[in-house]
Amino acid sequence: MTRPALVRFIAAVLRPLVAISRFAGRKILGPTVRLIAAVFHFLAKRILAPPARLVLGIFRFVGRRILAPIVRRIGALFGLLAKGGHAVWNRLRPPVRRRWRFMLGTPSARFPKQHIAALLLDWGIWGYMSYCIFFLIRYLHVTFIAISRYDVLKFPGYGWLSAIIGSLAVAILWETLGTSIGQKANGLVLVRTDDSPASTSDRIRRVPLDIVNWVATLAATVLSLVPFAALATLSLNVKAGVGVSFVPGISMWPTMDGSAGTLQILASYAASIIVGYFVIAASMRWLRVLWGKNPDGDLWSERHCGTRLVLVNELDTGAIRPKKWFQTSSGLMVFVLIGITLCVGWLLVEVNLQDLITRAHLMQRLVSQLLHPDFSTFNVIDPILQDSIASAMIETIFMALFATLLGFVIAFPISFLGARNLMGKGPIGWLVYTVTRAFFNVFRSVEVLIWALIFAVWVSFGPFAGVIALAIHTIAALGKLYSEQVESIDPGPVEAMTAAGARRWQIIIYGIIPQVIPSFMAFTMYRWDINVRMSTVIGLVGGGGIGRLLFHYKNELEWEKVGAVVMVIVAVVWTMDYVSGRVRERIS
Amino acid sequence: MTPTQQLQVENLIKVYERGEVLALNDVSMSVERGEFLILIGLSGSGKSTLLRCMNRLIEPTSGKVYFDGIDVTAAGSTQLRHVRRRIGMVFQQFNLVKRSSVLTNVLAGRLGYTSMGRSITGRFSKADIQRAKESLERVGLAEKMYVRADQLSGGQQQRVGIARAIMQEPEVMFADEPVSALDPATSNSILQYLEQMKEEDGVTVICALHFLSLARRYGTRILALNAGEIVFEGLPTEIDADKFKEIYGEDAEEVEIR
């Protein structure tokens, strides 16, 4: 076989194979694949693609229209917060200048002290006001509304709490306005930031614009609902608020058995919110005052309202015409306080003009007896009392003299310890000063009669107990007067002697005592005068002296002898008064 | 410190706590023995504070004061008293005990040298009483010895103040505006007494004054303060109209007092 034959043979074999596979490829595989491709194409284009597009569209929409803005907004919020935080931090961080001023102890740094004092005073004033108002409501209710079936006005169990906190709240509100008595008394005044006086609208604008108020309102609404409303709701017998229970006939008002009506519960809610709000507002204000972060006053309201609180002596107020008392709220408040005190006082002490007139004849008899004094025991010893009026009176005078001298001798040296200018600025000096002044104040505030009671038990009845009682009170009273006198001396000689190298006690002897001696003498004379008057009644509680006779005769209803004793006392006291007055005149 | 230097002040600063006032701002100076140094400046410029810081009637906030080589700012209480009794001082308001006699007031200048027993009983030594009489004679008030201080005129009271300072036999006299409460003629005589002390006893005088005419007449050197800082230091003759305005401000006009 030749090679071309082999090739031809192979070709002859392969040719039909090629033809077959070409046929298969062209006519069978090709259309099938095309069909499948067409099917897939159809599927993809007509069935898969639209939902995918839809989903994509949704995703795109969500991403673009919903997510993106939110993210942007969150981002912006963070940015804002960061910015705001920075601003707040700038507010809180004391500026360098301020810190420097604070370190030096500026008047502004002393500001919180005045602010607290003002708040305490205002709180006290409004506490007094609320007591008076509650008293009047209750009193008038009992008097005029008792005819209704609701016999007494009941206050809720937390009434005292609302009174305390409510009065604080009103005090704070008053201080926000910047016109309170406390602020006036402590020299605080509200001015615009350019130091011109604040107008009424400036003051009113402070109230709602104070950010603290807003935060407090929000927090209080949430917080106050819980305890107070629960209390009001659970115990239906507790009547709400300030009790408006004397309007009968409306079902919404409390029912006959005393349980609360719907309105009352609502009122209780409202009252609770108000109380809670003020609790929080008050505590926040307090914290801020105590921290003293911004001693120049309320920075928020300063920014928003253009006003601030300053100490009046830091201002030039000479050109501003002072208002009349009835043009200021503090002046009006004083007026109201006086008025309400008169009303409450009148009702409280049960002023009864009828008795004053109808019972006058009893008084007439007494006076006529007193005016016919019986001097039979003047210098004759009364057998029961073992004493006569004259000797008891002499005893009394000597009691007064002895107690005054004793008081003088002891108070004189101690008083120097109670003088601020002598005790220096050190901690030991401060301690000695404080202890001495506290001793004076405590022992002075307890009345002589009470001291006499104590010592009558201790050393038994008699003039000795009276003398100790008088002496103790004299020491305390004179000590305080002396100390104040030492504090008000002319410091010039002290300075001169210090400069000359004198010791402290030399300065006291040569620089201070000569200055204070005349007023010390005058005070002592005045005290003697008081002691004579006091010693006449000290016998009432067992302190000896003429008071014992007075008390005895009064108990025995021997009014003629009482008259005699009283006349002797009047004569002696009058003489002493005159003598000590003349002596004091000569000294000063 | 050279031996001729009586007082030296280094970087003295005083800040008043209450009013946040910088009363002295880094004041340094020295005073030679036998000088009549005059401090001038507006009210509140720190003249009185400087004087009082030097004997620590006012505690300086920082800085040093040397008196005759002694560190006054670091002195304990006894050493401080010993420094103080070597420095006499007269005041604008005289600072006499008004109810005490002139003699008692003058003797009070001697308290720094008096023992406890003598000062409690009020029995000053014969030498002290003799010295008091001499110093009163020196200021021409010997006949007023037993008169109460408040019976005297202003000028007489200031002379008692000088006599009280003389009692200390001081090496330095501080005078804090001694003539501000007095009329011009009396002012002159008071300054003459101070000059006499300087001439006869070799006392160094440091005197705060308001009147430039008196300062020119008596001062050997002038130191001007403004807002707690030394703004001028030199001879009295060196103060001309420009310097004057520099010390007292542009609006000031010199008033001649004779």
Coordinates of C-alpha atoms in Angstrom, one line a residue, chain A residues 2-406:
Chain A
T2 CA 1.3 3.3 -0.9
R3 CA 1.2 6.4 1.2
P4 CA -1.3 8.2 -0.9
A5 CA -3.6 5.1 -0.7
L6 CA -3.4 5.2 3.1
V7 CA -4.2 8.9 3.1
R8 CA -7.1 8.4 0.8
F9 CA -8.4 5.6 3.0
I10 CA -8.2 7.6 6.2
A11 CA -9.9 10.5 4.4
A12 CA -12.6 8.3 3.1
V13 CA -13.3 7.1 6.7
L14 CA -13.1 10.5 8.3
R15 CA -15.2 12.4 5.7
P16 CA -18.6 10.8 6.7
L17 CA -17.7 11.4 10.4
V18 CA -17.0 15.0 9.7
A19 CA -20.2 15.2 7.8
I20 CA -22.1 13.6 10.6
S21 CA -20.7 15.8 13.3
R22 CA -21.2 18.9 11.1
F23 CA -24.7 17.9 10.6
A24 CA -25.2 17.2 14.3
G25 CA -23.6 20.4 15.3
R26 CA -25.5 22.5 12.8
K27 CA -28.8 20.9 12.9
I28 CA -29.2 19.5 16.4
L29 CA -26.8 21.1 19.0
G30 CA -26.9 24.5 17.5
P31 CA -30.7 24.9 17.6
T32 CA -30.9 23.3 21.0
V33 CA -28.3 25.6 22.5
R34 CA -29.9 28.5 20.8
L35 CA -33.2 27.4 22.2
I36 CA -31.8 27.1 25.7
A37 CA -30.1 30.4 25.3
A38 CA -33.3 31.9 24.1
V39 CA -35.1 30.4 27.0
F40 CA -32.6 31.8 29.5
H41 CA -32.5 35.1 27.7
F42 CA -36.3 35.2 27.9
L43 CA -36.1 34.2 31.6
A44 CA -33.5 36.7 32.4
K45 CA -35.0 39.6 30.5
R46 CA -38.6 39.1 31.1
I47 CA -38.9 37.3 34.5
L48 CA -35.7 37.8 36.5
A49 CA -34.8 41.2 35.4
P50 CA -37.9 43.2 36.4
P51 CA -38.0 42.0 40.0
A52 CA -34.3 42.5 40.3
R53 CA -34.7 45.9 38.9
L54 CA -37.5 46.5 41.3
V55 CA -35.4 45.2 44.3
L56 CA -32.5 47.3 43.1
G57 CA -34.8 50.2 42.7
I58 CA -36.1 49.7 46.2
F59 CA -32.7 49.4 47.6
R60 CA -31.6 52.4 45.8
F61 CA -34.6 54.3 47.0
V62 CA -34.1 53.2 50.5
G63 CA -30.4 53.9 50.4
R64 CA -30.8 57.2 48.7
R65 CA -34.0 58.6 50.1
I66 CA -34.2 57.0 53.5
L67 CA -30.9 55.7 54.8
A68 CA -28.7 58.4 53.4
P69 CA -30.7 61.3 54.9
I70 CA -30.8 59.5 58.3
V71 CA -27.1 58.9 58.2
R72 CA -26.5 62.4 57.1
R73 CA -28.8 63.6 59.9
I74 CA -27.1 61.5 62.5
G75 CA -23.8 62.8 61.3
A76 CA -25.0 66.3 61.5
L77 CA -26.4 65.6 64.9
F78 CA -23.1 64.4 66.1
G79 CA -21.5 67.4 64.5
L80 CA -24.0 69.6 66.3
L81 CA -23.5 67.8 69.6
A82 CA -19.8 68.1 69.2
K83 CA -20.2 71.8 68.5
G84 CA -22.8 72.2 71.3
G85 CA -20.6 70.3 73.7
H86 CA -17.8 72.5 72.9
A87 CA -19.9 75.5 73.5
V88 CA -21.2 74.1 76.8
W89 CA -17.7 73.2 77.7
N90 CA -16.6 76.8 76.9
R91 CA -19.4 78.0 79.2
L92 CA -18.5 75.7 82.0
R93 CA -14.8 76.1 81.8
P94 CA -13.8 79.1 83.7
P95 CA -12.0 81.5 81.4
V96 CA -8.5 82.4 82.4
R97 CA -9.4 85.9 83.5
R98 CA -12.2 84.7 85.7
R99 CA -10.0 82.0 87.3
W100 CA -7.5 84.7 88.1
R101 CA -10.2 86.9 89.6
F102 CA -11.5 83.9 91.6
M103 CA -8.1 83.2 93.0
L104 CA -7.9 86.7 94.3
G105 CA -11.2 86.4 96.1
T106 CA -13.2 88.9 94.2
P107 CA -16.6 90.3 95.2
S108 CA -18.0 88.0 92.6
A109 CA -16.5 85.0 94.3
R110 CA -18.3 86.1 97.5
F111 CA -21.5 86.2 95.5
P112 CA -22.9 82.7 96.2
K113 CA -22.9 83.6 99.9
Q114 CA -25.2 86.5 99.4
H115 CA -27.3 84.5 97.0
I116 CA -27.8 81.7 99.5
A117 CA -28.6 84.2 102.3
A118 CA -31.1 85.9 100.0
L119 CA -32.8 82.6 99.1
L120 CA -33.0 81.6 102.8
L121 CA -34.5 84.9 103.8
D122 CA -37.1 84.7 100.9
W123 CA -37.8 81.1 101.7
G124 CA -38.5 82.1 105.3
I125 CA -40.7 85.0 104.3
W126 CA -42.8 82.8 102.0
G127 CA -42.9 80.1 104.6
Y128 CA -44.3 82.6 107.0
M129 CA -46.7 83.8 104.3
S130 CA -47.9 80.3 103.5
Y131 CA -48.4 79.5 107.2
C132 CA -50.5 82.6 107.5
I133 CA -52.5 81.9 104.4
F134 CA -53.1 78.3 105.4
F135 CA -54.1 79.5 108.9
L136 CA -56.5 82.1 107.4
I137 CA -58.1 79.5 105.0
R138 CA -58.6 77.0 107.8
Y139 CA -59.9 79.6 110.2
L140 CA -62.3 81.2 107.8
H141 CA -63.4 77.8 106.6
V142 CA -64.2 76.7 110.1
T143 CA -65.9 80.0 110.9
F144 CA -68.0 80.5 107.8
I145 CA -68.3 77.2 106.0
A146 CA -69.0 75.1 109.0
I147 CA -72.7 75.3 108.1
S148 CA -72.0 73.1 105.2
R149 CA -71.8 69.4 105.8
Y150 CA -68.1 69.3 105.4
D151 CA -67.0 70.3 108.9
V152 CA -63.3 70.9 108.6
L153 CA -61.0 71.6 105.8
K154 CA -58.7 68.7 105.5
F155 CA -55.2 69.1 104.2
P156 CA -53.5 66.2 102.5
G157 CA -50.9 64.3 104.3
Y158 CA -48.2 65.9 102.3
G159 CA -49.6 69.4 102.9
W160 CA -46.6 70.4 105.1
L161 CA -44.3 69.2 102.4
S162 CA -46.0 71.2 99.7
A163 CA -46.0 74.2 102.0
I164 CA -42.2 74.0 102.6
I165 CA -41.4 73.3 99.0
G166 CA -44.0 75.5 97.5
S167 CA -42.7 78.4 99.6
L168 CA -39.2 77.7 98.4
A169 CA -40.6 77.6 94.8
V170 CA -42.3 80.9 95.1
A171 CA -39.2 82.4 96.7
I172 CA -37.1 81.2 93.7
L173 CA -39.6 82.6 91.3
W174 CA -39.5 85.8 93.1
E175 CA -35.7 85.8 92.9
T176 CA -35.8 85.0 89.2
L177 CA -37.7 88.3 88.9
G178 CA -34.9 89.9 90.8
T179 CA -37.1 92.0 93.1
S180 CA -37.2 89.9 96.3
I181 CA -36.7 91.2 99.9
G182 CA -33.8 88.7 100.3
Q183 CA -32.0 90.1 97.3
K184 CA -32.6 93.6 98.4
A185 CA -31.4 92.9 101.9
N186 CA -28.3 91.2 100.6
G187 CA -27.5 94.0 98.1
L188 CA -28.3 92.0 95.0
V189 CA -29.8 93.8 92.1
L190 CA -30.9 92.7 88.6
V191 CA -29.4 94.8 85.8
R192 CA -29.1 94.5 82.1
T193 CA -25.7 93.4 80.9
D194 CA -24.8 97.0 80.2
D195 CA -25.5 97.7 83.9
S196 CA -28.6 99.8 83.2
P197 CA -31.6 99.0 85.4
A198 CA -33.8 96.1 84.3
S199 CA -37.3 96.9 83.3
T200 CA -40.4 94.9 84.3
S201 CA -40.5 93.1 80.9
D202 CA -36.8 92.2 81.3
R203 CA -37.7 90.6 84.6
I204 CA -40.7 88.7 83.4
R205 CA -38.8 87.4 80.4
R206 CA -36.3 85.8 82.7
V207 CA -39.0 83.3 84.0
P208 CA -39.8 81.3 80.9
L209 CA -36.5 81.7 79.2
D210 CA -34.6 80.3 82.0
I211 CA -33.4 77.0 80.6
V212 CA -33.4 75.5 84.1
N213 CA -37.0 76.1 84.4
W214 CA -37.7 74.2 81.1
V215 CA -35.6 71.2 82.0
A216 CA -37.1 71.2 85.4
T217 CA -40.7 71.3 84.0
L218 CA -40.0 68.4 81.7
A219 CA -38.4 66.3 84.4
A220 CA -40.9 67.2 87.0
T221 CA -43.9 66.2 84.8
V222 CA -42.5 62.7 84.5
L223 CA -41.2 62.3 88.0
S224 CA -43.9 64.0 90.0
L225 CA -46.6 61.8 88.5
V226 CA -45.3 58.8 90.1
P227 CA -45.2 59.3 93.9
F228 CA -47.6 62.2 94.4
A229 CA -50.3 61.0 92.0
A230 CA -50.0 57.5 93.3
L231 CA -50.5 58.8 96.8
A232 CA -53.5 60.8 95.7
T233 CA -55.1 58.0 93.7
L234 CA -54.5 55.1 96.0
S235 CA -55.7 56.7 99.2
L236 CA -59.0 58.2 97.9
N237 CA -59.7 59.7 101.3
V238 CA -56.8 62.0 100.9
K239 CA -58.2 65.3 99.6
A240 CA -56.2 67.0 97.0
G241 CA -54.5 70.2 96.8
V242 CA -55.6 72.9 99.1
G243 CA -59.0 71.3 99.3
V244 CA -61.9 73.0 97.6
S245 CA -64.4 70.6 99.2
F246 CA -66.9 73.2 100.3
V247 CA -68.7 73.3 97.0
P248 CA -71.3 70.6 97.5
G249 CA -73.9 69.3 95.0
I250 CA -71.6 68.5 92.1
S251 CA -70.9 64.8 91.6
M252 CA -67.4 65.5 90.4
W253 CA -66.6 67.0 93.8
P254 CA -66.0 64.6 96.7
T255 CA -68.8 62.4 97.8
M256 CA -70.4 62.5 101.1
D257 CA -68.3 59.8 102.6
G258 CA -65.3 62.0 102.1
S259 CA -63.7 60.1 99.2
A260 CA -62.2 62.1 96.5
G261 CA -64.1 63.1 93.3
T262 CA -62.7 63.0 89.8
L263 CA -62.0 66.7 89.7
Q264 CA -60.2 66.4 93.0
I265 CA -58.0 63.7 91.7
L266 CA -57.2 65.7 88.6
A267 CA -56.5 68.7 90.8
S268 CA -54.2 66.5 92.8
Y269 CA -52.4 65.5 89.7
A270 CA -52.0 69.1 88.8
A271 CA -50.8 70.0 92.3
S272 CA -48.4 67.1 92.2
I273 CA -46.9 68.3 88.9
I274 CA -46.5 71.8 90.2
V275 CA -45.0 70.6 93.5
G276 CA -42.7 68.2 91.7
Y277 CA -41.6 70.8 89.2
F278 CA -40.7 73.1 92.0
V279 CA -38.9 70.4 93.9
I280 CA -36.6 69.8 90.9
A281 CA -36.3 73.5 89.9
A282 CA -35.4 74.3 93.5
S283 CA -32.9 71.6 93.9
M284 CA -31.2 72.4 90.6
R285 CA -31.1 76.1 91.5
W286 CA -29.7 75.2 94.9
L287 CA -27.0 73.0 93.4
R288 CA -26.1 75.7 91.1
V289 CA -25.9 78.3 93.8
L290 CA -23.9 75.9 96.1
W291 CA -21.5 75.0 93.3
G292 CA -21.0 78.6 92.4
K293 CA -20.0 77.6 88.9
N294 CA -21.1 80.9 87.5
P295 CA -20.8 83.4 90.3
D296 CA -21.8 86.3 88.2
G297 CA -25.3 85.0 88.2
D298 CA -27.5 83.2 85.8
L299 CA -25.5 82.9 82.6
W300 CA -28.3 81.3 80.6
S301 CA -30.8 84.0 81.4
E302 CA -28.0 86.5 80.9
R303 CA -27.6 85.3 77.4
H304 CA -31.3 85.1 76.6
C305 CA -32.7 87.9 78.5
G306 CA -29.8 90.3 78.6
T307 CA -30.0 90.6 82.4
R308 CA -27.8 89.5 85.3
L309 CA -27.7 89.7 89.1
V310 CA -24.9 91.9 90.5
L311 CA -24.0 93.3 93.9
V312 CA -25.4 96.7 94.2
N313 CA -22.2 98.2 95.5
E314 CA -20.4 97.2 92.4
L315 CA -22.7 99.6 90.4
D316 CA -22.9 103.3 89.9
T317 CA -26.4 103.8 91.1
G318 CA -26.1 107.4 92.1
A319 CA -27.8 108.6 89.0
I320 CA -30.8 106.2 89.2
R321 CA -33.7 107.6 91.0
P322 CA -34.7 105.1 93.7
K323 CA -38.3 103.8 93.6
K324 CA -40.8 104.5 96.2
W325 CA -41.7 101.6 98.5
F326 CA -45.0 100.9 96.9
Q327 CA -43.4 100.8 93.5
T328 CA -41.2 97.8 94.4
S329 CA -42.4 94.3 95.0
S330 CA -40.2 94.0 98.1
G331 CA -41.8 97.1 99.5
L332 CA -45.3 95.8 98.8
M333 CA -44.4 92.5 100.3
V334 CA -43.4 94.1 103.5
F335 CA -46.7 95.9 103.6
V336 CA -48.6 92.6 102.9
L337 CA -46.5 90.9 105.6
I338 CA -47.4 93.5 108.2
G339 CA -51.1 93.3 107.2
I340 CA -51.2 89.5 107.3
T341 CA -49.4 89.5 110.6
L342 CA -52.0 91.8 112.1
C343 CA -54.8 89.6 110.8
V344 CA -53.3 86.3 111.9
G345 CA -52.2 87.8 115.2
W346 CA -55.7 89.2 115.9
L347 CA -57.3 85.8 115.2
L348 CA -54.5 83.8 116.9
V349 CA -54.5 85.6 120.3
E350 CA -58.3 85.6 120.3
V351 CA -58.6 89.4 120.7
N352 CA -61.8 89.8 122.6
L353 CA -62.9 93.5 122.9
Q354 CA -66.1 92.4 124.6
D355 CA -64.3 91.0 127.6
L356 CA -62.2 94.1 127.8
I357 CA -65.3 96.1 128.5
T358 CA -67.7 93.8 130.3
R359 CA -65.2 92.6 132.8
A360 CA -63.9 96.0 133.6
H361 CA -65.5 96.1 137.0
L362 CA -63.2 93.3 138.3
M363 CA -60.3 95.4 137.4
Q364 CA -61.8 98.4 139.1
R365 CA -61.8 96.6 142.5
L366 CA -58.2 95.4 142.1
V367 CA -57.0 98.8 141.2
S368 CA -58.7 100.5 144.1
Q369 CA -57.1 97.9 146.5
L370 CA -53.7 98.5 144.9
L371 CA -54.1 102.2 145.3
H372 CA -54.8 101.9 149.0
P373 CA -51.5 100.3 149.9
D374 CA -50.9 98.7 153.2
F375 CA -47.4 99.7 154.5
S376 CA -47.8 97.8 157.8
T377 CA -45.0 95.5 156.9
F378 CA -42.7 98.1 155.5
N379 CA -40.2 98.0 158.3
V380 CA -42.0 95.5 160.5
I381 CA -41.0 91.9 160.0
D382 CA -43.9 89.9 158.6
P383 CA -44.3 86.8 160.9
I384 CA -45.0 84.4 158.0
L385 CA -42.3 85.6 155.6
Q386 CA -39.8 86.5 158.3
D387 CA -39.0 89.6 156.3
S388 CA -40.0 93.2 155.8
I389 CA -40.5 95.1 152.6
A390 CA -37.6 97.5 153.4
S391 CA -35.1 94.7 154.2
A392 CA -36.2 92.7 151.2
M393 CA -35.8 95.8 149.0
I394 CA -32.3 96.4 150.3
E395 CA -31.5 92.8 149.7
T396 CA -32.8 93.2 146.1
I397 CA -30.7 96.3 145.5
F398 CA -27.6 94.5 146.8
M399 CA -28.4 91.5 144.6
A400 CA -28.4 93.7 141.6
L401 CA -25.2 95.5 142.6
F402 CA -23.4 92.3 143.4
A403 CA -24.5 90.6 140.2
T404 CA -23.5 93.6 138.1
L405 CA -20.0 93.8 139.7
L406 CA -19.5 90.1 139.3

